[in-house]
Amino acid sequence: MDLSLLYDAKGCHVPLAEQIAERINQLIIDQKLTENDKLPTEFELMEILDVGRSTVREALKILVARNVLEIRRGKGTFVCKHPGMNKDPLGFAYMQDKMRLAHELMEVRTQIEPWTASLAAQRATKADMEELCGYCEKVTDMDLPERQHREADLAFHVCIAHCTHNQVICNLTPIITHSVQVFSDISERIIRLKTRISHQQICDAICAGDSQAARAAVLSHLEANRENWEKIARESAEKVSTS
């Protein structure tokens, strides 16, 4: 079969490098390659796919751009930690109105996070709980520098998602973590004491296996965030009106 003559569903010609990228992607799936698994060498891929080196290299570049592969100099080509998952999958960075973005992300978080915490409380293993407590300890450390606090806060939310052992939730986590980041960027004055208390309540409920308490703790945490966000929004609007 002549790969150069393949067309997509709309009748458009599919470039050879794109076709080979899809075949390499299927190879990863078929061989069940996961994080840090090494791909065959360029020469081996040339033999497997029956194409030239330039085509293989172009196909690899496509998959690197899609966050499926990463090239490590002197070591080879490896599968990424989260194949196909971009850091900003929904293009939040390009949304200009950050105050509106923070508000709308908060609406999404209010629907997703309480249920996620409830499920985490039902499914978290002992190892999960230990990891969650470790992140919680960092978040509740009042002496932690602001940057490190943000990193610990993000890791805490990611860990809750992992406690559900639901791959879809884990893949949706970037929405939640980006919401935390956007809110932190807007709010230069995170109320550390409230954050410390709410995160500890969430952690305690999950580790106790209390799904209702976990849901309630997350809702309380989000409500505090919402109130803080609205206060900042009002202050911002007042500055604009008086300037």
XYZ file of C-alpha atoms in Angstrom:
243
model
C 0.000 0.000 0.000
C 1.342 3.409 -0.978
C 1.237 5.493 2.217
C 1.860 8.687 0.260
C -1.641 8.356 -1.276
C -3.595 8.168 1.990
C -6.309 10.767 2.657
C -8.225 11.736 5.766
C -12.009 11.678 6.258
C -12.341 15.078 4.600
C -10.471 13.923 1.505
C -7.312 15.840 2.374
C -3.936 14.271 1.769
C -2.227 13.109 4.971
C 1.525 13.894 4.953
C 3.738 10.832 5.201
C 5.391 12.025 8.435
C 1.946 12.400 10.036
C 1.020 8.871 8.974
C 4.228 7.483 10.425
C 3.658 9.435 13.637
C 0.282 7.704 13.949
C 1.878 4.300 13.331
C 4.507 4.958 16.003
C 1.738 6.056 18.347
C -0.103 2.795 17.644
C 3.141 0.903 18.258
C 3.324 2.495 21.723
C -0.262 1.435 22.435
C 0.114 -2.100 21.054
C 3.316 -2.756 22.988
C 1.820 -1.155 26.108
C 4.768 1.187 26.496
C 4.455 3.543 29.454
C 6.393 6.264 31.228
C 10.170 6.034 30.707
C 9.918 3.080 28.287
C 12.419 3.476 25.472
C 11.403 3.432 21.828
C 13.324 1.436 19.202
C 16.213 3.334 17.622
C 15.737 5.394 14.458
C 17.319 2.602 12.419
C 15.002 0.013 13.971
C 11.983 2.210 13.285
C 13.116 2.603 9.680
C 13.137 -1.178 9.371
C 9.808 -1.658 11.167
C 7.981 1.096 9.281
C 9.799 0.748 5.955
C 10.512 4.468 5.560
C 13.599 6.687 5.413
C 15.405 8.313 8.326
C 14.163 11.830 7.535
C 10.542 10.641 7.701
C 11.134 8.857 11.007
C 12.785 11.943 12.477
C 9.933 14.188 11.339
C 7.388 11.778 12.813
C 9.254 11.750 16.127
C 9.248 15.559 16.171
C 5.472 15.512 15.724
C 5.049 13.158 18.694
C 7.452 15.218 20.816
C 5.356 18.323 20.052
C 2.263 16.388 21.168
C 3.926 15.453 24.451
C 3.859 11.749 23.585
C 7.630 11.338 23.399
C 10.703 13.018 24.789
C 14.207 12.816 23.347
C 17.024 12.461 25.864
C 20.389 13.295 24.404
C 22.748 10.361 24.367
C 20.074 8.019 25.710
C 17.333 7.774 23.088
C 13.617 8.464 22.732
C 11.262 7.708 25.609
C 7.531 7.773 26.303
C 6.434 10.809 28.338
C 5.004 10.599 31.832
C 1.507 11.528 30.605
C 1.494 10.751 26.864
C -0.578 13.204 24.867
C -1.375 15.402 27.865
C -0.390 19.036 27.411
C 0.214 21.311 30.376
C -2.490 23.667 29.143
C -4.930 21.350 27.300
C -7.788 23.858 27.167
C -5.730 26.913 26.217
C -6.282 28.831 29.461
C -3.076 30.790 28.933
C -4.641 32.524 25.927
C -7.767 33.681 27.771
C -7.258 37.379 28.399
C -9.780 38.008 31.200
C -8.107 36.201 34.091
C -10.702 37.339 36.628
C -13.485 35.785 34.553
C -11.352 32.666 34.009
C -10.809 32.286 37.751
C -14.559 32.621 38.360
C -15.515 30.080 35.689
C -12.844 27.625 36.783
C -14.175 27.934 40.318
C -17.601 26.887 39.019
C -16.025 23.794 37.460
C -14.031 22.989 40.573
C -17.177 23.189 42.712
C -18.682 20.394 40.635
C -15.599 18.193 40.231
C -13.510 18.422 43.404
C -16.068 17.500 46.103
C -17.010 14.338 44.212
C -13.323 13.564 43.583
C -12.522 13.879 47.300
C -15.526 11.704 48.158
C -14.304 9.001 45.789
C -10.747 9.339 47.099
C -12.007 8.699 50.634
C -13.584 5.459 49.446
C -10.607 4.187 47.437
C -7.384 5.570 48.937
C -4.872 2.912 49.951
C -2.579 3.172 52.942
C 0.246 4.266 50.632
C -2.041 6.891 49.079
C -2.902 8.254 52.526
C 0.749 8.498 53.525
C 1.553 10.405 50.357
C -1.429 12.717 50.821
C -0.459 13.434 54.423
C 3.048 14.284 53.264
C 1.760 16.901 50.820
C -0.718 18.181 53.407
C 2.095 18.685 55.904
C 3.899 20.883 53.378
C 0.759 22.902 52.575
C 0.070 23.515 56.266
C 3.654 24.606 57.005
C 3.189 28.303 57.789
C 6.918 28.948 57.354
C 7.010 27.589 53.798
C 7.941 30.250 51.181
C 5.068 31.337 48.914
C 6.424 29.616 45.783
C 6.947 26.304 47.563
C 3.500 26.615 49.160
C 1.929 26.894 45.713
C 3.819 23.854 44.480
C 2.739 21.841 47.513
C -0.868 23.030 47.062
C -0.918 21.848 43.448
C 0.673 18.514 44.378
C -1.929 18.052 47.132
C -4.823 18.383 44.661
C -3.125 16.072 42.151
C -2.622 13.487 44.891
C -6.331 13.559 45.778
C -7.139 12.744 42.151
C -4.663 9.853 42.175
C -6.307 8.505 45.330
C -9.451 7.811 43.274
C -7.559 5.344 41.050
C -9.664 6.642 38.185
C -7.586 7.423 35.090
C -10.155 9.835 33.669
C -10.126 11.929 36.837
C -6.331 11.932 36.790
C -6.380 13.191 33.206
C -8.851 15.917 34.151
C -6.594 17.036 36.986
C -4.848 19.725 34.855
C -8.141 21.651 34.907
C -8.128 21.647 38.688
C -4.429 22.372 39.109
C -4.552 25.222 36.606
C -7.498 26.677 38.498
C -5.416 26.645 41.672
C -2.558 28.336 39.820
C -4.757 31.027 38.251
C -6.362 31.802 41.590
C -2.968 31.991 43.296
C -1.646 34.303 40.601
C -4.565 36.683 41.108
C -4.550 36.482 44.882
C -1.216 37.746 46.134
C -2.486 37.439 49.690
C -3.455 33.793 50.173
C -5.057 33.406 53.579
C -2.550 30.898 54.833
C -4.282 30.070 58.116
C -7.596 29.203 56.407
C -5.707 27.215 53.778
C -3.887 25.263 56.462
C -7.111 24.378 58.290
C -9.131 23.433 55.188
C -6.418 21.250 53.680
C -5.962 19.418 56.965
C -9.719 18.798 57.152
C -9.748 17.381 53.617
C -6.768 15.146 54.332
C -8.215 13.889 57.619
C -11.562 13.030 56.020
C -9.990 11.097 53.143
C -7.656 9.193 55.465
C -10.634 8.353 57.705
C -12.491 6.966 54.714
C -15.337 9.419 55.345
C -16.602 10.320 51.871
C -19.305 12.729 53.114
C -16.866 14.630 55.321
C -14.363 14.781 52.468
C -16.997 16.247 50.146
C -18.056 18.783 52.797
C -14.462 19.800 53.538
C -13.725 20.474 49.875
C -16.933 22.488 49.464
C -15.989 24.571 52.508
C -12.485 25.091 51.100
C -13.854 26.189 47.720
C -16.386 28.509 49.336
C -13.570 30.255 51.213
C -11.656 30.574 47.948
C -14.727 31.958 46.217
C -15.267 34.583 48.929
C -11.628 35.612 48.745
C -11.800 35.797 44.966
C -14.942 37.956 45.060
C -13.269 40.323 47.533
C -10.281 40.701 45.226
C -12.594 41.218 42.234
C -14.456 43.997 44.076
C -11.230 45.692 45.096
C -9.956 45.492 41.533
C -13.188 47.004 40.174
C -13.058 49.813 42.726
C -9.492 50.680 41.727
C -10.524 50.855 38.081
C -13.553 53.068 38.843
C -11.525 55.527 40.936
C -8.544 55.758 38.580
